[in-house]
Coordinates of C-alpha atoms in Angstrom, one line a residue:
Chain N
X1 CA -5.9 -3.6 -3.2
X2 CA -6.1 -2.2 0.3
X3 CA -6.6 1.5 0.6
X4 CA -3.5 2.0 2.7
X5 CA -0.7 -0.6 2.8
X6 CA 2.3 -1.0 5.0
X7 CA 4.8 -3.8 5.5
X8 CA 3.9 -5.2 8.9
X9 CA 7.5 -5.9 9.8
X10 CA 9.0 -6.3 12.2
X11 CA 11.7 -4.0 11.0
X12 CA 14.8 -4.3 13.1
X13 CA 17.6 -1.7 13.0
X14 CA 20.6 -1.1 15.2
X15 CA 20.7 1.9 17.5
X16 CA 22.0 5.0 15.6
X17 CA 20.9 3.8 12.2
X18 CA 18.2 5.2 9.9
X19 CA 14.9 3.5 10.0
X20 CA 12.8 3.7 6.8
X21 CA 9.1 3.1 7.0
X22 CA 6.9 3.0 3.9
X23 CA 3.3 3.4 3.0
X24 CA 1.3 3.2 -0.2
X25 CA -2.2 4.4 -0.8
X26 CA -4.8 3.8 -3.5
X27 CA -6.8 7.1 -3.7
X28 CA -5.0 9.4 -6.2
X29 CA -7.1 12.3 -4.9
X30 CA -5.6 12.1 -1.3
X31 CA -4.1 15.4 -0.2
X32 CA -3.0 14.9 3.3
X33 CA -1.1 12.1 5.1
X34 CA -0.3 11.3 8.7
X35 CA 2.0 9.1 10.7
X36 CA 1.0 7.9 14.1
X37 CA 3.2 6.0 16.6
X38 CA 1.8 3.4 18.9
X39 CA 3.8 2.0 21.8
X40 CA 2.8 -1.5 22.9
X41 CA -0.3 -1.3 25.1
X42 CA -0.8 2.4 24.5
X43 CA -2.9 4.5 22.2
X44 CA -1.8 6.0 18.9
X45 CA -0.2 9.5 18.9
X46 CA 0.3 11.8 16.0
X47 CA 4.0 12.4 15.1
X48 CA 4.0 13.8 11.6
X49 CA 1.6 15.2 9.0
X50 CA 2.5 16.0 5.4
X51 CA 0.4 17.8 2.7
X52 CA 2.7 18.5 -0.2
X53 CA 5.2 16.6 -2.3
X54 CA 8.7 16.5 -1.0
X55 CA 10.2 16.2 2.5
X56 CA 9.1 17.6 5.8
X57 CA 11.5 17.4 8.7
X58 CA 10.8 17.5 12.4
X59 CA 13.8 16.7 14.6
X60 CA 15.0 13.2 13.9
X61 CA 11.8 12.5 11.8
X62 CA 11.4 13.2 8.1
X63 CA 8.2 12.5 6.2
X64 CA 8.5 12.1 2.4
X65 CA 5.6 12.3 0.0
X66 CA 5.5 11.3 -3.6
X67 CA 1.9 11.8 -4.9
X68 CA 2.8 10.6 -8.5
X69 CA 3.9 7.2 -7.1
X70 CA 1.3 7.2 -4.3
X71 CA 3.6 6.6 -1.5
X72 CA 4.6 8.3 1.7
X73 CA 7.5 7.3 3.9
X74 CA 8.9 8.1 7.3
X75 CA 12.6 8.2 8.1
X76 CA 13.9 8.1 11.6
X77 CA 17.5 9.2 11.9
X78 CA 19.8 8.2 14.7
X79 CA 17.2 5.6 15.8
X80 CA 16.9 5.0 19.6
X81 CA 15.6 2.0 21.5
X82 CA 12.8 4.4 22.6
X83 CA 11.7 4.6 19.0
X84 CA 10.6 0.9 19.2
X85 CA 6.9 1.0 18.4
X86 CA 4.4 0.4 15.7
X87 CA 4.1 3.2 13.2
X88 CA 0.7 3.7 11.5
X89 CA 0.2 5.5 8.2
X90 CA -3.2 7.2 7.9
X91 CA -4.9 8.7 4.9
X92 CA -8.2 10.6 4.9
X93 CA -11.2 9.5 2.9
X94 CA -14.1 11.9 3.1
X95 CA -14.6 12.5 6.9
X96 CA -13.0 9.1 7.7
X97 CA -9.4 8.4 8.5
X98 CA -8.1 5.1 7.0
X99 CA -5.2 3.5 8.7
X100 CA -2.6 1.0 7.4
X101 CA -2.0 -2.0 9.5
X102 CA 1.2 -0.5 10.8
X103 CA 4.9 -1.4 10.7
X104 CA 6.5 -2.7 13.9
X105 CA 9.9 -1.1 14.4
X106 CA 12.5 -2.6 16.8
X107 CA 15.7 -0.6 17.5
X108 CA 18.4 -2.8 19.0
X109 CA 20.9 -1.3 21.4
Chain Y
X1 CA -4.4 18.6 31.3
X2 CA -5.8 18.3 27.8
X3 CA -7.0 14.7 27.4
X4 CA -9.5 12.2 26.1
X5 CA -10.9 9.9 28.7
X6 CA -12.7 6.6 28.2
X7 CA -14.6 4.5 30.7
X8 CA -14.5 1.7 31.5
X9 CA -10.9 0.8 30.6
X10 CA -11.6 -2.9 30.8
X11 CA -14.9 -4.7 30.5
X12 CA -15.9 -8.3 30.3
X13 CA -19.6 -8.9 29.5
X14 CA -21.9 -11.6 28.1
X15 CA -23.6 -11.8 24.7
X16 CA -26.7 -9.6 24.4
X17 CA -26.2 -7.5 27.5
X18 CA -26.4 -3.8 26.4
X19 CA -23.4 -1.7 27.3
X20 CA -22.1 1.8 26.9
X21 CA -18.5 3.0 26.7
X22 CA -18.2 6.7 27.5
X23 CA -15.8 9.1 25.9
X24 CA -15.1 12.6 27.0
X25 CA -12.7 15.3 25.9
X26 CA -11.8 18.6 27.5
X27 CA -10.2 20.3 24.5
X28 CA -13.4 21.8 23.0
X29 CA -12.9 19.7 19.9
X30 CA -15.6 19.5 17.3
X31 CA -14.6 16.2 15.8
X32 CA -14.9 12.9 17.7
X33 CA -14.5 9.4 16.5
X34 CA -14.6 5.7 17.6
X35 CA -12.1 3.1 16.4
X36 CA -11.6 -0.6 17.0
X37 CA -8.3 -2.3 16.8
X38 CA -7.9 -6.0 16.1
X39 CA -4.8 -8.1 15.4
X40 CA -4.3 -8.5 11.7
X41 CA -7.0 -6.0 10.8
X42 CA -5.5 -2.8 12.3
X43 CA -7.3 0.3 13.4
X44 CA -10.8 0.7 11.8
X45 CA -13.2 3.6 12.2
X46 CA -16.7 2.7 13.6
X47 CA -18.4 6.1 13.7
X48 CA -17.4 9.7 13.7
X49 CA -19.0 13.1 14.5
X50 CA -18.1 16.4 13.0
X51 CA -20.1 18.3 15.6
X52 CA -23.0 18.1 18.0
X53 CA -26.0 16.2 16.6
X54 CA -24.0 15.2 13.5
X55 CA -22.8 11.6 13.2
X56 CA -21.6 9.4 10.3
X57 CA -20.8 5.8 9.8
X58 CA -17.2 4.7 9.5
X59 CA -16.0 1.5 7.9
X60 CA -17.4 -0.9 10.5
X61 CA -20.6 0.6 12.0
X62 CA -22.7 -2.6 12.2
X63 CA -23.7 -3.5 15.8
X64 CA -22.9 -0.1 17.2
X65 CA -24.7 3.1 17.9
X66 CA -23.5 6.6 18.9
X67 CA -24.9 9.9 19.9
X68 CA -23.5 13.4 20.2
X69 CA -25.7 15.5 22.4
X70 CA -22.9 17.5 23.9
X71 CA -19.7 18.7 22.4
X72 CA -17.5 17.0 24.9
X73 CA -19.1 13.6 25.0
X74 CA -19.4 10.8 22.4
X75 CA -20.6 7.5 23.9
X76 CA -20.4 4.2 22.0
X77 CA -23.4 1.9 22.6
X78 CA -23.5 -1.8 21.9
X79 CA -27.2 -2.7 22.1
X80 CA -26.7 -6.5 21.9
X81 CA -23.0 -7.3 22.1
X82 CA -21.7 -10.4 20.3
X83 CA -18.3 -12.2 20.7
X84 CA -17.1 -10.7 17.3
X85 CA -17.2 -7.3 19.0
X86 CA -14.4 -8.4 21.4
X87 CA -11.8 -5.8 20.6
X88 CA -9.7 -2.8 21.8
X89 CA -11.7 0.4 21.4
X90 CA -10.3 3.9 21.0
X91 CA -12.0 7.2 21.1
X92 CA -10.3 10.2 19.4
X93 CA -11.0 13.9 19.0
X94 CA -9.7 16.8 17.0
X95 CA -10.4 20.3 15.8
X96 CA -12.6 20.8 12.8
X97 CA -11.4 22.6 9.8
X98 CA -9.5 21.2 6.9
X99 CA -6.8 18.6 7.6
X100 CA -6.8 19.4 11.3
X101 CA -9.7 17.0 11.6
X102 CA -7.2 14.2 11.0
X103 CA -4.7 15.3 13.6
X104 CA -6.4 13.3 16.3
X105 CA -5.9 12.9 20.0
X106 CA -6.6 9.4 21.2
X107 CA -8.0 8.2 24.5
X108 CA -6.3 5.4 26.5
X109 CA -8.5 2.6 25.1
X110 CA -11.1 0.2 26.3
X111 CA -10.5 -3.5 26.2
X112 CA -13.9 -5.2 25.7
X113 CA -14.4 -9.0 25.9
X114 CA -17.8 -10.4 25.0
X115 CA -18.3 -14.1 26.1

């Protein structure tokens, strides 16, 4: 089992819809979780971090964490074509940061 | 402007010819790291450094060297590059202290081709 798993997609949603991106992790001891966004040809940028069970909202983005089930998700409300990118889930392991392979999101106008 | 810079941005080289990719940050960050990104394999950590003179292996350190003599710089050295090191390389930095270490700022990337 990979340490951090994501569906590679592509996930296609219409403009204005809710995009739901999921990530599962194997280390039950993980305490913090991160979502990075990577536009095609660009470098990753941090968009959300979450440390405790439940929801964390930041504008149109909501991160959800369920430690018992070992999954973390990212919801994007009112999706825009500018949200089209690859979303990377990342989980720390010691001093290292382990990334999932990323989910490609395409928002169609 | 707060940033992480990498040089060169693009490099084509031949097998066995030593090369260095430089990374510099102007945010006074303690933590710096190198990643490589390959299709189907995602983003994988090569080496990281918690502070000056402190470096540790990531998941794929074979064939690479790093040094951290100054806080702002973290060069990646390929002593004898091979074609399987053809990849897109990213440098990243962050503040030390708890989970802040993982809130990383990435450089623009270096695309390396080894023939």
